[in-house]
Tab-separated table of C-alpha atoms in Angstrom:
chain	number	residue	atom	x	y	z
F	1	MET	CA	-35.189	3.050	12.077
F	2	LEU	CA	-37.609	1.817	8.657
F	3	GLY	CA	-40.352	-0.379	7.763
F	4	GLY	CA	-43.028	-0.986	10.222
F	5	GLY	CA	-41.742	-3.371	12.810
F	6	VAL	CA	-41.932	-6.407	10.415
F	7	THR	CA	-41.042	-9.851	12.173
F	8	SER	CA	-40.247	-13.416	11.592
F	9	GLN	CA	-40.517	-16.427	13.420
F	10	ALA	CA	-36.529	-17.259	12.851
F	11	ALA	CA	-35.448	-21.167	11.919
F	12	GLY	CA	-34.634	-23.045	15.729
F	13	GLU	CA	-35.258	-19.692	17.917
F	14	GLY	CA	-37.242	-19.426	20.677
F	15	GLU	CA	-37.889	-15.039	20.189
F	16	GLU	CA	-39.638	-13.158	17.375
F	17	ILE	CA	-36.940	-10.972	16.089
F	18	SER	CA	-37.679	-7.607	14.147
F	19	PHE	CA	-36.706	-6.861	11.165
F	20	ASP	CA	-37.072	-3.627	11.054
F	21	GLN	CA	-33.806	-2.410	11.788
F	22	VAL	CA	-30.812	-1.473	9.281
F	23	ALA	CA	-26.861	-1.128	10.070
F	24	SER	CA	-25.573	2.394	9.020
F	25	GLU	CA	-22.685	3.036	7.010
F	26	GLU	CA	-20.489	2.953	9.914
F	27	GLN	CA	-21.301	-0.586	11.525
F	28	GLN	CA	-20.352	-1.721	7.933
F	29	VAL	CA	-17.184	-3.236	6.944
F	30	LYS	CA	-16.184	-1.169	4.043
F	31	ALA	CA	-17.348	-2.926	1.320
F	32	GLN	CA	-14.798	-3.884	-1.043
F	33	ASP	CA	-16.211	-3.880	-5.650
F	34	VAL	CA	-17.151	-7.033	-7.325
F	35	GLY	CA	-16.184	-8.229	-10.644
F	36	ILE	CA	-14.549	-6.095	-12.933
F	37	GLU	CA	-15.415	-3.072	-14.699
F	38	GLY	CA	-16.025	-3.706	-18.426
F	39	MET	CA	-18.066	-7.634	-17.907
F	40	TYR	CA	-21.596	-8.245	-18.945
F	41	PRO	CA	-24.309	-10.013	-18.076
F	42	ILE	CA	-25.337	-13.615	-18.335
F	43	TYR	CA	-28.597	-14.301	-18.614
F	44	GLY	CA	-30.116	-18.065	-17.869
F	45	THR	CA	-30.753	-17.517	-21.471
F	46	ASP	CA	-26.850	-17.709	-22.318
F	47	VAL	CA	-26.259	-21.026	-19.917
F	48	VAL	CA	-27.281	-24.597	-20.864
F	49	ASP	CA	-29.854	-26.175	-18.380
F	50	GLY	CA	-28.001	-28.243	-15.822
F	51	VAL	CA	-26.256	-27.873	-11.860
F	52	TYR	CA	-22.795	-26.812	-11.935
F	53	GLU	CA	-20.410	-25.032	-9.342
F	54	VAL	CA	-20.410	-21.897	-9.177
F	55	GLU	CA	-17.460	-19.131	-8.280
F	56	VAL	CA	-18.864	-16.659	-5.745
F	57	GLU	CA	-17.192	-12.956	-5.109
F	58	SER	CA	-18.523	-11.326	-2.031
F	59	SER	CA	-18.031	-7.960	-0.866
F	60	SER	CA	-17.638	-8.867	2.306
F	61	SER	CA	-15.110	-10.457	4.006
F	62	MET	CA	-18.126	-10.724	6.863
F	63	PHE	CA	-20.438	-12.955	4.330
F	64	ARG	CA	-17.748	-15.221	3.244
F	65	VAL	CA	-20.205	-18.218	0.198
F	66	GLU	CA	-17.659	-21.263	0.831
F	67	LYS	CA	-20.028	-23.343	-1.222
F	68	ALA	CA	-22.626	-22.674	-4.262
F	69	VAL	CA	-24.637	-24.020	-6.468
F	70	LEU	CA	-25.906	-23.463	-9.772
F	71	THR	CA	-29.262	-24.457	-11.654
F	72	VAL	CA	-30.213	-23.543	-14.722
F	73	SER	CA	-33.545	-24.263	-15.661
F	74	GLU	CA	-36.024	-22.610	-19.294
F	75	GLY	CA	-33.820	-19.800	-18.562
F	76	GLU	CA	-33.725	-19.430	-14.798
F	77	ILE	CA	-31.114	-19.387	-12.133
F	78	THR	CA	-30.997	-20.430	-8.671
F	79	ALA	CA	-28.355	-20.673	-6.323
F	80	VAL	CA	-27.873	-22.758	-2.904
F	81	LEU	CA	-25.129	-20.793	-1.184
F	82	THR	CA	-23.094	-21.951	1.603
F	83	LEU	CA	-21.906	-19.519	4.432
F	84	GLY	CA	-18.519	-19.783	6.226
F	85	GLY	CA	-20.340	-19.560	9.380
F	86	THR	CA	-23.689	-19.311	11.659
F	87	GLY	CA	-24.571	-15.700	12.101
F	88	TYR	CA	-27.100	-14.713	9.739
F	89	LEU	CA	-30.932	-16.122	9.952
F	90	LYS	CA	-31.942	-14.394	7.195
F	91	LEU	CA	-31.180	-12.876	3.569
F	92	TYR	CA	-33.193	-10.364	0.797
F	93	MET	CA	-32.002	-10.112	-2.517
F	94	GLY	CA	-32.089	-7.186	-2.331
F	95	THR	CA	-30.759	-3.711	-0.383
F	96	GLY	CA	-31.081	-3.781	4.047
F	97	GLU	CA	-33.476	-0.830	3.560
F	98	GLU	CA	-35.495	-2.567	0.939
F	99	ALA	CA	-35.739	-5.819	3.519
F	100	ALA	CA	-37.137	-3.784	6.448
F	101	GLY	CA	-39.590	-2.257	3.847
F	102	SER	CA	-40.974	-5.408	3.111
F	103	ASP	CA	-42.963	-8.327	3.782
F	104	ARG	CA	-41.729	-10.919	5.872
F	105	SER	CA	-42.350	-13.431	2.750
F	106	GLU	CA	-39.383	-12.468	0.897
F	107	TYR	CA	-36.878	-13.024	2.911
F	108	ILE	CA	-34.717	-16.146	2.392
F	109	GLY	CA	-34.229	-18.287	5.531
F	110	TYR	CA	-31.809	-20.652	6.031
F	111	MET	CA	-31.484	-24.742	6.151
F	112	GLU	CA	-28.843	-26.819	8.086
F	113	ASP	CA	-27.077	-29.189	5.952
F	114	GLU	CA	-25.578	-32.117	7.029
F	115	GLU	CA	-22.219	-30.798	8.544
F	116	GLY	CA	-24.634	-27.875	10.477
F	117	ARG	CA	-23.762	-25.314	8.087
F	118	TYR	CA	-26.125	-22.393	6.669
F	119	THR	CA	-27.326	-22.970	3.311
F	120	TYR	CA	-30.096	-20.387	1.351
F	121	THR	CA	-31.761	-21.033	-1.270
F	122	VAL	CA	-31.410	-16.971	-3.726
F	123	PRO	CA	-32.570	-16.466	-7.348
F	124	VAL	CA	-29.889	-15.232	-9.530
F	125	GLU	CA	-30.264	-13.037	-12.268
F	126	ALA	CA	-27.566	-12.931	-14.050
F	127	LEU	CA	-23.726	-13.952	-14.113
F	128	ASP	CA	-20.853	-11.615	-13.963
F	129	GLN	CA	-23.627	-9.020	-12.638
F	130	PRO	CA	-23.089	-7.262	-8.694
F	131	ILE	CA	-26.192	-8.532	-7.142
F	132	ASP	CA	-28.022	-6.563	-3.942
F	133	CYS	CA	-27.602	-9.745	-0.687
F	134	ALA	CA	-29.255	-8.072	2.158
F	135	ALA	CA	-28.288	-10.186	5.666
F	136	PHE	CA	-29.950	-10.144	8.957
F	137	SER	CA	-27.211	-10.698	11.455
F	138	ARG	CA	-28.376	-13.005	14.572
F	139	ASN	CA	-25.934	-11.098	16.989
F	140	ARG	CA	-26.158	-7.791	16.000
F	141	GLU	CA	-30.118	-7.950	15.005
F	142	ARG	CA	-29.331	-5.705	11.799
F	143	TRP	CA	-29.718	-5.668	8.496
F	144	TYR	CA	-26.338	-5.594	6.507
F	145	ASP	CA	-25.621	-4.601	2.881
F	146	ARG	CA	-23.985	-6.954	0.736
F	147	GLN	CA	-22.880	-7.360	-2.851
F	148	ILE	CA	-22.088	-10.669	-4.368
F	149	LEU	CA	-21.441	-12.085	-7.887
F	150	PHE	CA	-21.331	-15.484	-9.682
F	151	ARG	CA	-18.312	-15.819	-11.669
F	152	ALA	CA	-19.512	-17.021	-15.356
F	153	GLN	CA	-15.429	-18.118	-16.327
F	154	SER	CA	-15.665	-20.631	-13.518
F	155	LEU	CA	-18.869	-22.604	-15.080
F	156	PRO	CA	-17.681	-25.325	-17.876
F	157	GLU	CA	-16.435	-23.955	-21.528
F	158	ASP	CA	-19.604	-25.925	-22.961
F	159	ALA	CA	-21.741	-24.582	-20.278
F	160	VAL	CA	-21.593	-20.678	-21.430
F	161	LEU	CA	-23.846	-20.374	-24.865
F	162	VAL	CA	-22.353	-16.199	-25.802
F	163	GLU	CA	-18.486	-15.436	-25.594
F	164	LEU	CA	-17.083	-14.113	-22.677
F	165	PRO	CA	-15.315	-11.506	-22.895
F	166	ASP	CA	-11.228	-11.714	-21.916
F	167	TYR	CA	-10.740	-11.019	-18.182
F	168	ASP	CA	-7.175	-10.742	-17.820
F	169	ALA	CA	-7.079	-8.046	-20.509
F	170	LEU	CA	-10.329	-6.525	-18.389
F	171	LYS	CA	-7.613	-7.516	-14.891
F	172	GLN	CA	-5.224	-5.069	-16.831
F	173	GLU	CA	-7.006	-2.262	-17.406
F	174	ALA	CA	-8.418	-2.370	-14.383
F	175	LYS	CA	-5.912	-1.965	-12.323
F	176	GLU	CA	-3.751	0.763	-15.076
F	177	ARG	CA	-6.819	2.145	-14.179
F	178	ARG	CA	-6.749	2.278	-10.784
F	179	ILE	CA	-2.658	3.138	-10.685
F	180	GLU	CA	-3.853	6.263	-12.826
F	181	ALA	CA	-6.124	7.064	-10.134
F	182	MET	CA	-3.725	6.887	-7.183
F	183	ARG	CA	-1.155	8.553	-9.185
F	184	ALA	CA	-3.196	11.485	-10.128
F	185	GLU	CA	-4.441	11.613	-6.548
F	186	LYS	CA	-0.682	11.571	-5.172
F	187	GLU	CA	-0.061	14.546	-7.950
F	188	ALA	CA	-3.246	16.626	-6.640
F	189	ALA	CA	-2.570	16.092	-2.879
F	190	GLU	CA	1.179	16.525	-3.780
F	191	ALA	CA	0.302	20.276	-5.390
F	192	GLU	CA	-1.850	20.702	-2.504
F	193	GLN	CA	0.826	20.766	-0.081
F	194	GLU	CA	2.910	22.506	-1.897
F	195	THR	CA	0.369	25.273	-2.212
F	196	GLU	CA	0.060	25.341	1.336
F	197	GLN	CA	3.696	24.823	3.001
F	198	PRO	CA	5.882	26.234	-0.341
F	199	GLN	CA	9.439	24.401	0.997
F	200	SER	CA	11.946	27.207	0.294
F	201	ALA	CA	15.102	26.643	-2.079
F	202	GLU	CA	17.250	29.107	0.170
F	203	PRO	CA	19.982	27.841	2.173
F	204	ALA	CA	18.795	28.297	6.010
F	205	LEU	CA	20.711	31.043	8.111
F	206	ILE	CA	23.460	29.930	10.489
F	207	GLU	CA	25.804	31.499	12.987
F	208	MET	CA	28.576	30.219	12.492
F	209	LYS	CA	32.009	31.487	10.867
F	210	ASP	CA	32.151	30.196	7.613
F	211	GLY	CA	34.582	27.336	7.089
F	212	GLU	CA	33.684	22.908	6.869
F	213	TYR	CA	32.321	21.144	9.583
F	214	ALA	CA	30.107	17.855	10.101
F	215	ILE	CA	26.312	17.625	11.168
F	216	PRO	CA	24.858	14.215	12.145
F	217	VAL	CA	22.073	13.552	9.360
F	218	GLU	CA	19.035	10.761	9.280
F	219	LEU	CA	17.635	9.402	5.710
F	220	THR	CA	14.407	8.011	5.267
F	221	GLY	CA	12.355	7.340	1.959
F	222	GLY	CA	12.996	4.925	-0.932
F	223	THR	CA	13.491	1.206	-0.481
F	224	GLY	CA	15.348	1.777	2.575
F	225	ARG	CA	18.413	-0.197	0.910
F	226	SER	CA	20.596	3.496	-0.053
F	227	THR	CA	21.820	5.431	3.250
F	228	VAL	CA	24.132	8.611	3.023
F	229	ASN	CA	27.271	8.979	5.714
F	230	SER	CA	26.563	10.406	8.738
F	231	PRO	CA	27.411	12.910	10.198
F	232	ALA	CA	27.290	15.275	6.770
F	233	GLY	CA	29.953	17.563	5.617
F	234	LEU	CA	28.775	20.680	6.418
F	235	LEU	CA	29.647	24.025	4.609
F	236	VAL	CA	28.934	27.310	5.982
F	237	LYS	CA	29.438	30.098	3.112
F	238	ASP	CA	28.973	34.204	3.932
F	239	GLY	CA	26.517	32.690	7.033
F	240	LEU	CA	24.753	30.401	4.866
F	241	ALA	CA	24.465	26.635	5.205
F	242	TYR	CA	25.353	23.953	2.545
F	243	ALA	CA	25.778	20.001	2.704
F	244	ARG	CA	28.258	17.802	1.347
F	245	LEU	CA	26.164	14.751	0.942
F	246	GLN	CA	27.412	11.504	0.439
F	247	TRP	CA	25.678	8.157	-0.558
F	248	SER	CA	26.135	4.330	-0.405
F	249	SER	CA	25.585	4.281	-4.492
F	250	ALA	CA	27.569	5.313	-7.553
F	251	SER	CA	24.040	5.079	-9.444
F	252	TYR	CA	22.627	8.562	-8.011
F	253	ASP	CA	23.299	11.136	-11.304
F	254	TYR	CA	21.146	14.370	-9.528
F	255	MET	CA	19.018	15.644	-6.736
F	256	VAL	CA	16.430	18.196	-6.793
F	257	VAL	CA	16.091	20.626	-3.517
F	258	GLY	CA	13.702	22.929	-3.464
F	259	GLY	CA	12.575	22.765	-7.159
F	260	LYS	CA	16.282	22.804	-7.808
F	261	LYS	CA	18.384	20.382	-9.180
F	262	TYR	CA	21.901	19.828	-8.488
F	263	LEU	CA	24.225	17.280	-9.879
F	264	PRO	CA	26.999	15.787	-8.667
F	265	VAL	CA	30.529	17.363	-7.072
F	266	ASN	CA	32.457	14.080	-7.852
F	267	THR	CA	32.943	11.725	-11.366
F	268	GLU	CA	34.115	8.244	-9.472
F	269	GLY	CA	32.787	6.580	-6.192
F	270	TYR	CA	29.974	6.880	-4.365
F	271	SER	CA	27.607	10.180	-5.256
F	272	ILE	CA	28.215	13.241	-3.774
F	273	PHE	CA	26.360	16.035	-3.431
F	274	GLU	CA	26.613	19.982	-2.358
F	275	ILE	CA	22.778	21.049	-1.752
F	276	PRO	CA	21.389	23.718	1.043
F	277	ILE	CA	20.109	22.656	3.701
F	278	LEU	CA	16.961	24.548	3.819
F	279	LEU	CA	15.904	23.768	7.756
F	280	PHE	CA	17.742	22.151	11.183
F	281	ASN	CA	15.985	19.812	12.494
F	282	GLU	CA	12.889	19.056	10.606
F	283	PRO	CA	11.939	17.111	8.060
F	284	MET	CA	13.312	18.719	4.453
F	285	GLN	CA	11.482	16.525	1.718
F	286	VAL	CA	14.090	16.067	-1.714
F	287	ILE	CA	14.271	13.950	-4.677
F	288	ALA	CA	17.087	12.757	-5.953
F	289	ASP	CA	17.267	10.396	-9.699
F	290	THR	CA	19.014	6.603	-9.446
F	291	THR	CA	19.748	5.156	-12.468
F	292	ALA	CA	20.503	1.699	-10.394
F	293	MET	CA	17.141	0.539	-11.952
F	294	SER	CA	16.761	-0.558	-15.734
F	295	THR	CA	15.633	3.245	-15.959
F	296	PRO	CA	16.676	6.570	-14.343
F	297	HIS	CA	14.066	6.958	-11.329
F	298	GLU	CA	13.078	9.842	-9.191
F	299	VAL	CA	12.520	8.613	-5.447
F	300	GLU	CA	11.500	10.948	-3.130
F	301	TYR	CA	13.374	11.425	0.574
F	302	THR	CA	13.484	12.951	3.974
F	303	LEU	CA	16.564	14.530	5.305
F	304	ILE	CA	16.776	15.851	8.996
F	305	PHE	CA	20.266	18.048	9.811
F	306	ARG	CA	20.547	17.537	13.560
F	307	GLY	CA	21.829	21.165	14.474
F	308	ASP	CA	22.311	20.605	17.563
F	309	GLY	CA	24.920	18.004	16.693
F	310	ILE	CA	27.391	20.141	14.513
F	311	MET	CA	30.633	19.215	15.372
F	312	SER	CA	34.554	20.281	13.842
F	313	ALA	CA	35.432	18.300	11.043
F	314	ASP	CA	38.038	17.105	12.846
F	315	GLU	CA	35.697	15.687	15.257
F	316	THR	CA	34.259	13.361	12.415
F	317	PRO	CA	34.834	9.567	13.014
F	318	GLN	CA	35.975	9.308	10.365
F	319	ALA	CA	38.967	12.181	11.117
F	320	ALA	CA	39.586	10.415	13.848
F	321	ALA	CA	40.219	6.630	11.818
F	322	LYS	CA	41.663	9.219	9.681
F	323	LYS	CA	44.087	10.340	12.597
F	324	VAL	CA	44.043	6.156	13.623
F	325	VAL	CA	45.831	5.425	10.454
F	326	TYR	CA	48.405	8.201	10.562
F	327	MET	CA	49.486	7.435	13.982
F	328	ALA	CA	49.905	3.470	13.051
F	329	LEU	CA	51.851	4.749	10.095
F	330	ALA	CA	53.969	6.890	11.979
F	331	VAL	CA	54.512	4.257	14.546
F	332	VAL	CA	55.494	1.316	11.844
F	333	ALA	CA	57.862	3.780	9.818
F	334	VAL	CA	59.575	4.457	13.046
F	335	CYS	CA	60.125	1.106	13.941
F	336	VAL	CA	61.521	0.502	10.275
F	337	ALA	CA	63.447	3.389	10.970
F	338	VAL	CA	64.772	2.137	14.289
F	339	SER	CA	65.406	-1.264	12.488
F	340	PHE	CA	67.723	0.281	9.763
F	341	VAL	CA	69.608	2.270	11.876
F	342	LYS	CA	70.158	-0.935	13.976
F	343	LYS	CA	71.075	-3.614	10.955
F	344	LYS	CA	73.261	-0.534	9.871
F	345	ARG	CA	75.360	-0.866	13.581
F	346	ARG	CA	75.692	-4.551	13.280
F	347	ARG	CA	77.217	-3.685	9.952
F	348	VAL	CA	79.994	-1.468	11.185
F	349	ARG	CA	80.964	-3.489	14.108
């Protein structure tokens, strides 16, 4: 608790409210950035005297400015803010800690408009510049840190006497910086994960005779549109496990498993790869490069090979379907043969 127990009588309230409390970081909603990097302050001397409606950004969804009216006079700017609720008794142009330690005469009380909404008249140092604005909660009886920014771009074009920056270009640059930062963060996390838990590229050992089997497989990752056939082919060679994996697309030109690149084993139809099974019944990270987009693109996937569901190649649904087809063809052939014999006998008579 900060300050010396400064108090003020809240407008419309019949009790004393203490203003020496500041909400901790854990008690506050995560703040959002206001403004764009590259903006520069627009001062009162840069704006034609007058009254203007202006757009206001807020760092918190709990402090929503429904309307703001600027008054510019002889280089000084003030604004009347209309909030989207009645939860704040006082504002202070500064941080919550500064508010708790300042004199109550510096607090900005509310006035009710004709619709009963709370309005506050605040000084504005400059437009296009984040401004600290602490708000005292009626229910929580604590100061909450906020930031607001008055957007110069929302004023009439002839109201601003200086050239404003290219906001679209600033937004694009900020977007590119965010993407680059996220990419670097992702790469750092992946590098750390690989350092902590390196995944071997060696096929897993399996206690089965060499030969061809089938194994259920699950695929996650990517956009969710691509799938792989399940069960997949299971190849056992010298006691090591490999998978013959068929994708639902013909657009995959290579896979990366355990840091090693594998090319498809077919040239026509859906992409098929023979890759090592590194482990059973646990997530196995792989990369598949697709040419379905405008440019080749590596996509991360996770495969889980279910070692407890291994079956012989003859037991797969595909094999069963083939048997049904073969049996149907055999029946048709027999029927044709019988029909032919009957017709021949009729001719002989």
